[in-house]
GROMACS .gro file of C-alpha atoms in nm:
model
  505
    1UNK     CA    1   9.188   7.440  -3.954
    2UNK     CA    2   9.095   7.207  -4.237
    3UNK     CA    3   8.825   6.960  -4.143
    4UNK     CA    4   8.922   6.596  -4.134
    5UNK     CA    5   8.749   6.406  -4.412
    6UNK     CA    6   8.629   6.048  -4.427
    7UNK     CA    7   8.740   5.872  -4.747
    8UNK     CA    8   8.470   5.921  -5.007
    9UNK     CA    9   8.357   5.668  -5.264
   10UNK     CA   10   8.243   5.744  -5.613
   11UNK     CA   11   7.910   5.590  -5.698
   12UNK     CA   12   7.940   5.279  -5.911
   13UNK     CA   13   7.726   5.218  -6.215
   14UNK     CA   14   7.474   4.938  -6.228
   15UNK     CA   15   7.727   4.688  -6.362
   16UNK     CA   16   7.912   4.715  -6.033
   17UNK     CA   17   7.590   4.635  -5.849
   18UNK     CA   18   7.566   4.287  -5.997
   19UNK     CA   19   7.673   4.099  -5.685
   20UNK     CA   20   7.459   4.318  -5.463
   21UNK     CA   21   7.158   4.241  -5.682
   22UNK     CA   22   7.232   3.868  -5.659
   23UNK     CA   23   7.257   3.897  -5.280
   24UNK     CA   24   6.931   4.089  -5.249
   25UNK     CA   25   6.745   3.852  -5.482
   26UNK     CA   26   6.843   3.542  -5.285
   27UNK     CA   27   6.799   3.677  -4.934
   28UNK     CA   28   6.459   3.835  -4.999
   29UNK     CA   29   6.320   3.494  -5.097
   30UNK     CA   30   6.301   3.441  -4.720
   31UNK     CA   31   6.023   3.703  -4.714
   32UNK     CA   32   5.847   3.507  -4.988
   33UNK     CA   33   5.832   3.223  -4.735
   34UNK     CA   34   5.690   3.470  -4.482
   35UNK     CA   35   5.413   3.553  -4.727
   36UNK     CA   36   5.334   3.182  -4.752
   37UNK     CA   37   5.272   3.149  -4.380
   38UNK     CA   38   5.060   3.468  -4.369
   39UNK     CA   39   4.825   3.343  -4.639
   40UNK     CA   40   4.825   2.977  -4.540
   41UNK     CA   41   4.539   2.993  -4.289
   42UNK     CA   42   4.299   3.153  -4.538
   43UNK     CA   43   4.224   2.818  -4.702
   44UNK     CA   44   4.345   2.579  -4.429
   45UNK     CA   45   4.088   2.690  -4.172
   46UNK     CA   46   3.786   2.632  -4.402
   47UNK     CA   47   3.923   2.290  -4.496
   48UNK     CA   48   3.963   2.185  -4.133
   49UNK     CA   49   3.618   2.309  -4.039
   50UNK     CA   50   3.440   2.147  -4.335
   51UNK     CA   51   3.626   1.814  -4.350
   52UNK     CA   52   3.415   1.578  -4.141
   53UNK     CA   53   3.649   1.285  -4.210
   54UNK     CA   54   3.958   1.461  -4.076
   55UNK     CA   55   4.097   1.329  -3.747
   56UNK     CA   56   4.157   1.691  -3.648
   57UNK     CA   57   3.840   1.848  -3.512
   58UNK     CA   58   3.848   2.221  -3.456
   59UNK     CA   59   3.622   2.470  -3.286
   60UNK     CA   60   3.597   2.843  -3.352
   61UNK     CA   61   3.833   2.904  -3.060
   62UNK     CA   62   4.083   2.656  -3.209
   63UNK     CA   63   4.062   2.838  -3.540
   64UNK     CA   64   4.144   3.170  -3.377
   65UNK     CA   65   4.456   3.017  -3.221
   66UNK     CA   66   4.566   2.870  -3.555
   67UNK     CA   67   4.547   3.216  -3.707
   68UNK     CA   68   4.694   3.419  -3.421
   69UNK     CA   69   4.984   3.201  -3.302
   70UNK     CA   70   5.187   3.294  -3.608
   71UNK     CA   71   5.177   3.658  -3.502
   72UNK     CA   72   5.280   3.570  -3.148
   73UNK     CA   73   5.567   3.364  -3.288
   74UNK     CA   74   5.669   3.659  -3.505
   75UNK     CA   75   5.688   3.886  -3.199
   76UNK     CA   76   5.926   3.650  -3.020
   77UNK     CA   77   6.118   3.576  -3.339
   78UNK     CA   78   6.176   3.944  -3.416
   79UNK     CA   79   6.329   4.005  -3.073
   80UNK     CA   80   6.535   3.686  -3.092
   81UNK     CA   81   6.648   3.761  -3.446
   82UNK     CA   82   6.770   4.110  -3.360
   83UNK     CA   83   6.974   3.997  -3.059
   84UNK     CA   84   7.106   3.686  -3.236
   85UNK     CA   85   7.208   3.884  -3.547
   86UNK     CA   86   7.401   4.140  -3.341
   87UNK     CA   87   7.581   3.867  -3.146
   88UNK     CA   88   7.644   3.602  -3.413
   89UNK     CA   89   7.592   3.780  -3.745
   90UNK     CA   90   7.317   3.849  -3.996
   91UNK     CA   91   7.407   3.551  -4.215
   92UNK     CA   92   7.397   3.290  -3.937
   93UNK     CA   93   7.063   3.426  -3.817
   94UNK     CA   94   6.908   3.380  -4.162
   95UNK     CA   95   7.049   3.029  -4.190
   96UNK     CA   96   6.922   2.925  -3.846
   97UNK     CA   97   6.578   3.076  -3.915
   98UNK     CA   98   6.558   2.877  -4.239
   99UNK     CA   99   6.609   2.552  -4.048
  100UNK     CA  100   6.337   2.645  -3.799
  101UNK     CA  101   6.103   2.749  -4.081
  102UNK     CA  102   6.142   2.420  -4.266
  103UNK     CA  103   6.088   2.226  -3.943
  104UNK     CA  104   5.766   2.417  -3.878
  105UNK     CA  105   5.626   2.343  -4.223
  106UNK     CA  106   5.703   1.973  -4.192
  107UNK     CA  107   5.540   1.967  -3.849
  108UNK     CA  108   5.223   2.115  -4.002
  109UNK     CA  109   5.230   1.884  -4.304
  110UNK     CA  110   5.257   1.571  -4.088
  111UNK     CA  111   5.016   1.690  -3.820
  112UNK     CA  112   4.742   1.451  -3.710
  113UNK     CA  113   4.644   1.654  -3.404
  114UNK     CA  114   4.561   2.018  -3.344
  115UNK     CA  115   4.859   2.055  -3.110
  116UNK     CA  116   5.106   1.969  -3.388
  117UNK     CA  117   4.952   2.230  -3.616
  118UNK     CA  118   4.984   2.489  -3.340
  119UNK     CA  119   5.348   2.393  -3.277
  120UNK     CA  120   5.419   2.424  -3.647
  121UNK     CA  121   5.254   2.765  -3.660
  122UNK     CA  122   5.463   2.887  -3.366
  123UNK     CA  123   5.785   2.760  -3.527
  124UNK     CA  124   5.708   2.922  -3.862
  125UNK     CA  125   5.615   3.243  -3.680
  126UNK     CA  126   5.945   3.243  -3.490
  127UNK     CA  127   6.137   3.194  -3.814
  128UNK     CA  128   5.935   3.459  -3.994
  129UNK     CA  129   6.004   3.715  -3.721
  130UNK     CA  130   6.375   3.634  -3.727
  131UNK     CA  131   6.377   3.671  -4.103
  132UNK     CA  132   6.208   4.011  -4.084
  133UNK     CA  133   6.459   4.167  -3.846
  134UNK     CA  134   6.779   4.007  -3.980
  135UNK     CA  135   6.705   4.043  -4.352
  136UNK     CA  136   6.618   4.414  -4.335
  137UNK     CA  137   6.938   4.493  -4.148
  138UNK     CA  138   7.147   4.273  -4.378
  139UNK     CA  139   7.009   4.439  -4.692
  140UNK     CA  140   7.075   4.786  -4.551
  141UNK     CA  141   7.436   4.696  -4.471
  142UNK     CA  142   7.534   4.524  -4.797
  143UNK     CA  143   7.376   4.761  -5.051
  144UNK     CA  144   7.485   5.103  -5.178
  145UNK     CA  145   7.261   5.408  -5.125
  146UNK     CA  146   7.176   5.421  -5.495
  147UNK     CA  147   6.995   5.086  -5.479
  148UNK     CA  148   6.907   5.083  -5.109
  149UNK     CA  149   6.553   5.209  -5.169
  150UNK     CA  150   6.482   4.937  -5.424
  151UNK     CA  151   6.635   4.665  -5.210
  152UNK     CA  152   6.442   4.791  -4.909
  153UNK     CA  153   6.112   4.774  -5.097
  154UNK     CA  154   6.178   4.430  -5.245
  155UNK     CA  155   6.101   4.234  -4.921
  156UNK     CA  156   5.746   4.368  -4.919
  157UNK     CA  157   5.705   4.262  -5.282
  158UNK     CA  158   5.826   3.913  -5.194
  159UNK     CA  159   5.577   3.892  -4.906
  160UNK     CA  160   5.299   3.992  -5.145
  161UNK     CA  161   5.408   3.734  -5.400
  162UNK     CA  162   5.428   3.472  -5.126
  163UNK     CA  163   5.068   3.544  -5.021
  164UNK     CA  164   4.949   3.529  -5.381
  165UNK     CA  165   5.140   3.205  -5.440
  166UNK     CA  166   4.993   3.027  -5.139
  167UNK     CA  167   4.643   3.136  -5.242
  168UNK     CA  168   4.700   2.966  -5.577
  169UNK     CA  169   4.857   2.654  -5.423
  170UNK     CA  170   4.577   2.624  -5.170
  171UNK     CA  171   4.312   2.644  -5.441
  172UNK     CA  172   4.442   2.328  -5.614
  173UNK     CA  173   4.579   2.119  -5.326
  174UNK     CA  174   4.503   2.008  -4.972
  175UNK     CA  175   4.652   2.192  -4.677
  176UNK     CA  176   4.906   1.914  -4.598
  177UNK     CA  177   5.036   1.911  -4.956
  178UNK     CA  178   5.063   2.289  -4.957
  179UNK     CA  179   5.271   2.274  -4.638
  180UNK     CA  180   5.515   2.029  -4.800
  181UNK     CA  181   5.550   2.257  -5.103
  182UNK     CA  182   5.616   2.560  -4.883
  183UNK     CA  183   5.891   2.376  -4.692
  184UNK     CA  184   6.114   2.389  -5.001
  185UNK     CA  185   6.141   2.768  -5.002
  186UNK     CA  186   6.333   2.798  -4.669
  187UNK     CA  187   6.561   2.516  -4.783
  188UNK     CA  188   6.650   2.718  -5.093
  189UNK     CA  189   6.713   3.026  -4.878
  190UNK     CA  190   6.946   2.825  -4.654
  191UNK     CA  191   7.154   2.692  -4.945
  192UNK     CA  192   7.168   3.031  -5.116
  193UNK     CA  193   7.267   3.219  -4.798
  194UNK     CA  194   7.556   2.977  -4.735
  195UNK     CA  195   7.714   3.114  -5.055
  196UNK     CA  196   7.682   3.480  -4.953
  197UNK     CA  197   7.926   3.693  -4.750
  198UNK     CA  198   7.856   3.820  -4.399
  199UNK     CA  199   7.764   4.185  -4.350
  200UNK     CA  200   8.083   4.395  -4.372
  201UNK     CA  201   7.943   4.639  -4.113
  202UNK     CA  202   7.904   4.360  -3.859
  203UNK     CA  203   8.249   4.215  -3.939
  204UNK     CA  204   8.418   4.552  -3.888
  205UNK     CA  205   8.231   4.595  -3.561
  206UNK     CA  206   8.368   4.259  -3.443
  207UNK     CA  207   8.726   4.349  -3.542
  208UNK     CA  208   8.739   4.110  -3.840
  209UNK     CA  209   8.868   4.359  -4.096
  210UNK     CA  210   9.023   4.110  -4.347
  211UNK     CA  211   8.689   3.927  -4.376
  212UNK     CA  212   8.509   4.259  -4.410
  213UNK     CA  213   8.741   4.359  -4.695
  214UNK     CA  214   8.675   4.031  -4.878
  215UNK     CA  215   8.303   4.076  -4.827
  216UNK     CA  216   8.312   4.432  -4.964
  217UNK     CA  217   8.534   4.333  -5.257
  218UNK     CA  218   8.275   4.076  -5.366
  219UNK     CA  219   7.974   4.298  -5.302
  220UNK     CA  220   8.117   4.607  -5.475
  221UNK     CA  221   8.296   4.409  -5.747
  222UNK     CA  222   8.582   4.657  -5.720
  223UNK     CA  223   8.886   4.602  -5.497
  224UNK     CA  224   8.988   4.969  -5.477
  225UNK     CA  225   8.637   5.082  -5.388
  226UNK     CA  226   8.614   4.805  -5.129
  227UNK     CA  227   8.938   4.922  -4.963
  228UNK     CA  228   8.814   5.281  -4.943
  229UNK     CA  229   8.483   5.174  -4.798
  230UNK     CA  230   8.655   4.944  -4.550
  231UNK     CA  231   8.864   5.241  -4.433
  232UNK     CA  232   8.546   5.440  -4.386
  233UNK     CA  233   8.382   5.164  -4.187
  234UNK     CA  234   8.693   5.133  -3.973
  235UNK     CA  235   8.689   5.507  -3.909
  236UNK     CA  236   8.326   5.497  -3.799
  237UNK     CA  237   8.401   5.201  -3.574
  238UNK     CA  238   8.675   5.399  -3.401
  239UNK     CA  239   8.439   5.693  -3.377
  240UNK     CA  240   8.200   5.468  -3.186
  241UNK     CA  241   8.491   5.382  -2.953
  242UNK     CA  242   8.534   5.012  -2.994
  243UNK     CA  243   8.346   4.704  -3.090
  244UNK     CA  244   7.972   4.684  -3.099
  245UNK     CA  245   7.855   4.474  -2.807
  246UNK     CA  246   7.512   4.385  -2.681
  247UNK     CA  247   7.577   4.567  -2.352
  248UNK     CA  248   7.698   4.883  -2.524
  249UNK     CA  249   7.414   4.873  -2.773
  250UNK     CA  250   7.153   4.839  -2.500
  251UNK     CA  251   7.308   5.118  -2.295
  252UNK     CA  252   7.262   5.358  -2.586
  253UNK     CA  253   6.885   5.328  -2.567
  254UNK     CA  254   6.883   5.609  -2.313
  255UNK     CA  255   7.007   5.851  -2.581
  256UNK     CA  256   6.766   6.064  -2.785
  257UNK     CA  257   6.971   5.997  -3.100
  258UNK     CA  258   6.867   5.631  -3.066
  259UNK     CA  259   6.519   5.672  -2.917
  260UNK     CA  260   6.395   5.925  -3.176
  261UNK     CA  261   6.460   5.702  -3.482
  262UNK     CA  262   6.314   5.405  -3.295
  263UNK     CA  263   6.005   5.606  -3.201
  264UNK     CA  264   5.955   5.713  -3.562
  265UNK     CA  265   5.981   5.353  -3.679
  266UNK     CA  266   5.734   5.227  -3.418
  267UNK     CA  267   5.490   5.508  -3.497
  268UNK     CA  268   5.504   5.432  -3.870
  269UNK     CA  269   5.426   5.067  -3.800
  270UNK     CA  270   5.136   5.179  -3.580
  271UNK     CA  271   4.985   5.380  -3.865
  272UNK     CA  272   5.062   5.096  -4.106
  273UNK     CA  273   4.868   4.836  -3.908
  274UNK     CA  274   4.582   5.046  -3.767
  275UNK     CA  275   4.502   5.181  -4.111
  276UNK     CA  276   4.336   4.839  -4.150
  277UNK     CA  277   4.563   4.645  -4.386
  278UNK     CA  278   4.571   4.306  -4.215
  279UNK     CA  279   4.208   4.310  -4.100
  280UNK     CA  280   4.117   4.375  -4.463
  281UNK     CA  281   4.345   4.096  -4.587
  282UNK     CA  282   4.243   3.846  -4.320
  283UNK     CA  283   3.871   3.925  -4.348
  284UNK     CA  284   3.852   4.013  -4.719
  285UNK     CA  285   3.617   3.726  -4.798
  286UNK     CA  286   3.391   3.823  -4.509
  287UNK     CA  287   3.388   4.187  -4.623
  288UNK     CA  288   3.302   4.094  -4.979
  289UNK     CA  289   3.034   3.856  -4.856
  290UNK     CA  290   2.878   4.133  -4.650
  291UNK     CA  291   2.897   4.370  -4.948
  292UNK     CA  292   2.700   4.110  -5.149
  293UNK     CA  293   2.894   4.147  -5.476
  294UNK     CA  294   2.812   3.959  -5.793
  295UNK     CA  295   3.167   3.820  -5.815
  296UNK     CA  296   3.295   3.513  -5.635
  297UNK     CA  297   3.431   3.616  -5.294
  298UNK     CA  298   3.745   3.405  -5.330
  299UNK     CA  299   3.823   3.550  -5.673
  300UNK     CA  300   3.796   3.901  -5.534
  301UNK     CA  301   4.033   3.807  -5.252
  302UNK     CA  302   4.285   3.674  -5.506
  303UNK     CA  303   4.242   3.997  -5.702
  304UNK     CA  304   4.347   4.192  -5.391
  305UNK     CA  305   4.657   3.973  -5.362
  306UNK     CA  306   4.744   4.031  -5.726
  307UNK     CA  307   4.699   4.409  -5.700
  308UNK     CA  308   4.912   4.417  -5.387
  309UNK     CA  309   5.194   4.231  -5.562
  310UNK     CA  310   5.172   4.451  -5.872
  311UNK     CA  311   5.162   4.776  -5.676
  312UNK     CA  312   5.457   4.667  -5.462
  313UNK     CA  313   5.651   4.592  -5.781
  314UNK     CA  314   5.580   4.944  -5.905
  315UNK     CA  315   5.701   5.071  -5.566
  316UNK     CA  316   6.048   4.932  -5.643
  317UNK     CA  317   6.083   5.206  -5.904
  318UNK     CA  318   5.893   5.477  -5.720
  319UNK     CA  319   6.125   5.467  -5.416
  320UNK     CA  320   6.417   5.515  -5.654
  321UNK     CA  321   6.286   5.831  -5.818
  322UNK     CA  322   6.058   5.992  -5.559
  323UNK     CA  323   6.126   6.115  -5.203
  324UNK     CA  324   6.014   5.884  -4.923
  325UNK     CA  325   5.795   6.151  -4.763
  326UNK     CA  326   5.612   6.224  -5.088
  327UNK     CA  327   5.521   5.858  -5.131
  328UNK     CA  328   5.408   5.829  -4.769
  329UNK     CA  329   5.188   6.139  -4.795
  330UNK     CA  330   5.023   6.034  -5.123
  331UNK     CA  331   4.976   5.682  -4.988
  332UNK     CA  332   4.808   5.812  -4.672
  333UNK     CA  333   4.576   6.041  -4.869
  334UNK     CA  334   4.459   5.766  -5.105
  335UNK     CA  335   4.414   5.515  -4.822
  336UNK     CA  336   4.212   5.766  -4.622
  337UNK     CA  337   3.997   5.845  -4.926
  338UNK     CA  338   3.930   5.480  -5.020
  339UNK     CA  339   3.839   5.362  -4.669
  340UNK     CA  340   3.631   5.675  -4.617
  341UNK     CA  341   3.431   5.605  -4.934
  342UNK     CA  342   3.396   5.238  -4.836
  343UNK     CA  343   3.263   5.341  -4.496
  344UNK     CA  344   3.015   5.568  -4.672
  345UNK     CA  345   2.906   5.278  -4.893
  346UNK     CA  346   2.832   5.057  -4.593
  347UNK     CA  347   2.651   5.346  -4.424
  348UNK     CA  348   2.423   5.389  -4.727
  349UNK     CA  349   2.360   5.014  -4.742
  350UNK     CA  350   2.241   5.018  -4.385
  351UNK     CA  351   2.030   5.325  -4.460
  352UNK     CA  352   1.868   5.131  -4.746
  353UNK     CA  353   1.805   4.840  -4.512
  354UNK     CA  354   1.672   5.075  -4.245
  355UNK     CA  355   1.936   4.960  -3.994
  356UNK     CA  356   2.032   5.304  -3.864
  357UNK     CA  357   1.823   5.514  -3.640
  358UNK     CA  358   1.994   5.849  -3.701
  359UNK     CA  359   1.882   5.914  -4.059
  360UNK     CA  360   1.848   6.271  -4.177
  361UNK     CA  361   1.633   6.406  -4.458
  362UNK     CA  362   1.945   6.465  -4.666
  363UNK     CA  363   2.072   6.109  -4.620
  364UNK     CA  364   1.726   5.971  -4.696
  365UNK     CA  365   1.719   6.165  -5.022
  366UNK     CA  366   2.059   6.025  -5.120
  367UNK     CA  367   1.941   5.673  -5.039
  368UNK     CA  368   1.633   5.717  -5.258
  369UNK     CA  369   1.844   5.842  -5.549
  370UNK     CA  370   2.102   5.565  -5.518
  371UNK     CA  371   1.868   5.283  -5.435
  372UNK     CA  372   1.783   5.239  -5.803
  373UNK     CA  373   2.152   5.228  -5.906
  374UNK     CA  374   2.397   4.940  -5.879
  375UNK     CA  375   2.672   5.017  -5.629
  376UNK     CA  376   2.804   4.663  -5.601
  377UNK     CA  377   3.130   4.764  -5.769
  378UNK     CA  378   3.217   5.015  -5.492
  379UNK     CA  379   3.365   4.776  -5.230
  380UNK     CA  380   3.595   4.604  -5.480
  381UNK     CA  381   3.706   4.935  -5.633
  382UNK     CA  382   3.771   5.093  -5.293
  383UNK     CA  383   3.968   4.796  -5.161
  384UNK     CA  384   4.172   4.770  -5.481
  385UNK     CA  385   4.258   5.141  -5.452
  386UNK     CA  386   4.336   5.094  -5.083
  387UNK     CA  387   4.566   4.796  -5.142
  388UNK     CA  388   4.746   4.971  -5.429
  389UNK     CA  389   4.803   5.295  -5.236
  390UNK     CA  390   4.913   5.101  -4.927
  391UNK     CA  391   5.162   4.895  -5.124
  392UNK     CA  392   5.362   5.180  -5.278
  393UNK     CA  393   5.387   5.389  -4.964
  394UNK     CA  394   5.324   5.303  -4.601
  395UNK     CA  395   5.327   4.931  -4.676
  396UNK     CA  396   5.685   4.942  -4.806
  397UNK     CA  397   5.882   5.235  -4.669
  398UNK     CA  398   5.859   5.177  -4.289
  399UNK     CA  399   6.032   4.840  -4.327
  400UNK     CA  400   6.360   4.991  -4.445
  401UNK     CA  401   6.309   5.334  -4.288
  402UNK     CA  402   6.365   5.195  -3.938
  403UNK     CA  403   6.703   5.049  -4.040
  404UNK     CA  404   6.803   5.364  -4.230
  405UNK     CA  405   6.734   5.592  -3.934
  406UNK     CA  406   6.893   5.378  -3.662
  407UNK     CA  407   7.263   5.418  -3.569
  408UNK     CA  408   7.492   5.137  -3.682
  409UNK     CA  409   7.564   4.994  -3.338
  410UNK     CA  410   7.194   4.969  -3.241
  411UNK     CA  411   7.048   4.889  -3.581
  412UNK     CA  412   6.988   4.519  -3.516
  413UNK     CA  413   6.817   4.566  -3.179
  414UNK     CA  414   6.622   4.872  -3.297
  415UNK     CA  415   6.496   4.682  -3.598
  416UNK     CA  416   6.397   4.388  -3.378
  417UNK     CA  417   6.210   4.613  -3.132
  418UNK     CA  418   6.026   4.799  -3.408
  419UNK     CA  419   5.927   4.478  -3.587
  420UNK     CA  420   5.821   4.330  -3.254
  421UNK     CA  421   5.586   4.624  -3.207
  422UNK     CA  422   5.467   4.581  -3.564
  423UNK     CA  423   5.365   4.224  -3.489
  424UNK     CA  424   5.191   4.334  -3.168
  425UNK     CA  425   5.000   4.597  -3.367
  426UNK     CA  426   4.911   4.334  -3.627
  427UNK     CA  427   4.779   4.098  -3.362
  428UNK     CA  428   4.571   4.369  -3.193
  429UNK     CA  429   4.436   4.508  -3.522
  430UNK     CA  430   4.323   4.167  -3.648
  431UNK     CA  431   4.183   4.052  -3.315
  432UNK     CA  432   3.983   4.373  -3.260
  433UNK     CA  433   3.835   4.398  -3.611
  434UNK     CA  434   3.510   4.221  -3.523
  435UNK     CA  435   3.494   4.405  -3.191
  436UNK     CA  436   3.522   4.737  -3.374
  437UNK     CA  437   3.237   4.633  -3.603
  438UNK     CA  438   3.022   4.551  -3.299
  439UNK     CA  439   3.106   4.884  -3.136
  440UNK     CA  440   3.126   5.126  -3.433
  441UNK     CA  441   2.935   4.924  -3.694
  442UNK     CA  442   3.093   4.839  -4.031
  443UNK     CA  443   3.089   5.194  -4.167
  444UNK     CA  444   3.231   5.335  -3.844
  445UNK     CA  445   3.516   5.082  -3.849
  446UNK     CA  446   3.627   5.187  -4.196
  447UNK     CA  447   3.591   5.554  -4.106
  448UNK     CA  448   3.819   5.483  -3.809
  449UNK     CA  449   4.079   5.338  -4.048
  450UNK     CA  450   4.034   5.642  -4.271
  451UNK     CA  451   4.104   5.880  -3.981
  452UNK     CA  452   4.417   5.688  -3.879
  453UNK     CA  453   4.550   5.707  -4.237
  454UNK     CA  454   4.478   6.080  -4.246
  455UNK     CA  455   4.659   6.143  -3.917
  456UNK     CA  456   4.964   5.957  -4.053
  457UNK     CA  457   5.003   6.229  -4.316
  458UNK     CA  458   5.068   6.496  -4.053
  459UNK     CA  459   5.308   6.270  -3.866
  460UNK     CA  460   5.509   6.218  -4.185
  461UNK     CA  461   5.516   6.590  -4.264
  462UNK     CA  462   5.634   6.703  -3.920
  463UNK     CA  463   5.826   6.407  -3.775
  464UNK     CA  464   5.978   6.187  -4.049
  465UNK     CA  465   6.308   6.306  -4.204
  466UNK     CA  466   6.380   6.255  -4.573
  467UNK     CA  467   6.654   5.991  -4.617
  468UNK     CA  468   6.667   5.945  -4.993
  469UNK     CA  469   7.029   5.944  -5.119
  470UNK     CA  470   7.170   6.015  -4.773
  471UNK     CA  471   7.448   5.800  -4.634
  472UNK     CA  472   7.443   5.658  -4.283
  473UNK     CA  473   7.658   5.935  -4.134
  474UNK     CA  474   7.434   6.207  -4.273
  475UNK     CA  475   7.123   6.034  -4.138
  476UNK     CA  476   7.278   5.994  -3.791
  477UNK     CA  477   7.368   6.364  -3.792
  478UNK     CA  478   6.998   6.451  -3.817
  479UNK     CA  479   6.932   6.310  -3.471
  480UNK     CA  480   7.257   6.406  -3.298
  481UNK     CA  481   7.239   6.708  -3.063
  482UNK     CA  482   7.396   7.010  -3.229
  483UNK     CA  483   7.625   7.086  -2.938
  484UNK     CA  484   7.781   6.737  -2.952
  485UNK     CA  485   7.897   6.763  -3.311
  486UNK     CA  486   8.275   6.794  -3.335
  487UNK     CA  487   8.404   7.103  -3.520
  488UNK     CA  488   8.691   6.899  -3.660
  489UNK     CA  489   8.494   6.614  -3.813
  490UNK     CA  490   8.247   6.608  -4.093
  491UNK     CA  491   8.054   6.318  -4.236
  492UNK     CA  492   7.946   6.530  -4.530
  493UNK     CA  493   8.161   6.615  -4.829
  494UNK     CA  494   8.276   6.976  -4.869
  495UNK     CA  495   8.073   7.174  -5.123
  496UNK     CA  496   8.388   7.292  -5.300
  497UNK     CA  497   8.508   6.940  -5.369
  498UNK     CA  498   8.360   6.763  -5.670
  499UNK     CA  499   8.303   6.433  -5.499
  500UNK     CA  500   7.991   6.232  -5.418
  501UNK     CA  501   7.928   6.023  -5.115
  502UNK     CA  502   7.811   5.668  -5.106
  503UNK     CA  503   7.655   5.502  -4.811
  504UNK     CA  504   7.883   5.254  -4.644
  505UNK     CA  505   7.590   5.024  -4.574
   0.00000   0.00000   0.00000
C-alpha cells in the first residue's frame, strides 16, 4: 500500500523570506528591551549608593533586592507568557507584555522611594519573562526551516546589544533619564507588533483557517505555497485530534515524547547558567578589580559586552552553516578551557601572595618563574574567550532548541517551563557566586564552572538530537515510540521523489 503523503513545499529563495525577515526584525527588538533591564542595575546601584543627596537611601540588602527581583519577575512572567500565548495568541501576549514593560520603566524613572523602584523592577521582569517565552515560540512558528536557525539566534544578539546599549546610556546619563529612554523601546515593539499577523500554527489550532491562510500568504509572500502549507498544518491538527487546548496540552506532559524534549531543554539551560555566564557578567567589575588589571574596570566590562554582541552576530551565520551539536561541543570545550585557565591564574596569584597552604614544590617553582612576568592580561583574555565561545554556542542554541524539540500542541507551555527554570538557574547562580568564592575560593569557583562546561559536552553528544534542516514532523518522530508510528503515514518525503520538505513552522 502506498504511504499517505503530507503536501510538501519547495523551499523558497531569500526573496520570498522578505516578510519573515521583517517580522523577525521587529519582534526581536523586544529582547533588546530585555537586555536593557539586565544591564540597568550595573550603573544604577552604584549611583544610588554614592548619591548622598538622593531621597532614596539604600542598604546592601536593598541593593540585592534591586538586582534579584528582575529574575523573580522573569520566572513568573515566563510561566504567565506561555499559558497566555497558548490561550490568547502569541501576538496578543507580546503586545500586553510591551504595555507592562513600558509601565515598569516609567515607574522606575519616576520613583522617589525604594518601593517604587522594586515595583518597577518586578513589572519589567514580568514583561521580560513573557517576551522570552512568547517571542521564541512565535519566531519558530512563522519562519521557514532555512532561516529558523538565524531567527532563533537573533534574540540572543538583541539581548547582547541591549546590554551594551544600556551600559553606554548609563555612562552618560543618570539612572532616571536612562529609564525614560528605555521606555521607548517597548512602545516601538507594541506598535510594530500590531502590524504583524498572528502565528498561523496557533490560528489553525484554534480552528481559524481563513486567518491562518492570510497570515501564511503574507509571511511566505506566495499564495500557492501558503495554501499548501495551510493544508499541511490542517493535516497535523487533525492528526492531533482536535484543537489545542490548555487542558489537552497539560495532559500530554505525562508522555515521554513531551517530557524528553522538555528535559533536554531544561538541562541545556542548567549547563548554560552554571557555566558561570551571569555571575561573570554581573560581577565582571569585581572580578577585574580582584585581578588588579592596568585597564579601567568599567572599560573592561564594556569590552565584554561588545565581544558578546559581536560573537552573537557571528553566531547568526554559524547556526546556518554548521550543525547545532558541533557548535555546542566547540563552545563547551572553549568555555571549559578559558575558565580553567582563569582559575589557574587566580590560584597562582594566591600562591604568589602566600594565601594557600597546600603548595607543592612544583607549584612553588612555577610561581618563582612567573612572578617576574606580567600576567595581568590573562583575566581579560580568558573572559573575552569565554564570552565569545559562550555566545556562538550554548548561549544561543538552547533558546530555540527547546521550541524546535517540543511538539506543536505543548510548545508554548514547554517553552514557558524551560525558560522559567532558566530564570531560576540564573537567580541561583548569581546569588551563590560569592558563597562559592567563600567555600571554594576564587580559583575553585572558576574550576567548578570549567567542570560544568566540560560535562555539558558529553550531554550534548549523547542526549541532544541534531535538528538542523529538519521540519517539525521529523523532529517529533525522534521522540515518538517506535511502536506507535503508523505504517500508513509518513512525515518524511520518499527517497525516490525529488522533493524537499520545508518546516511548517
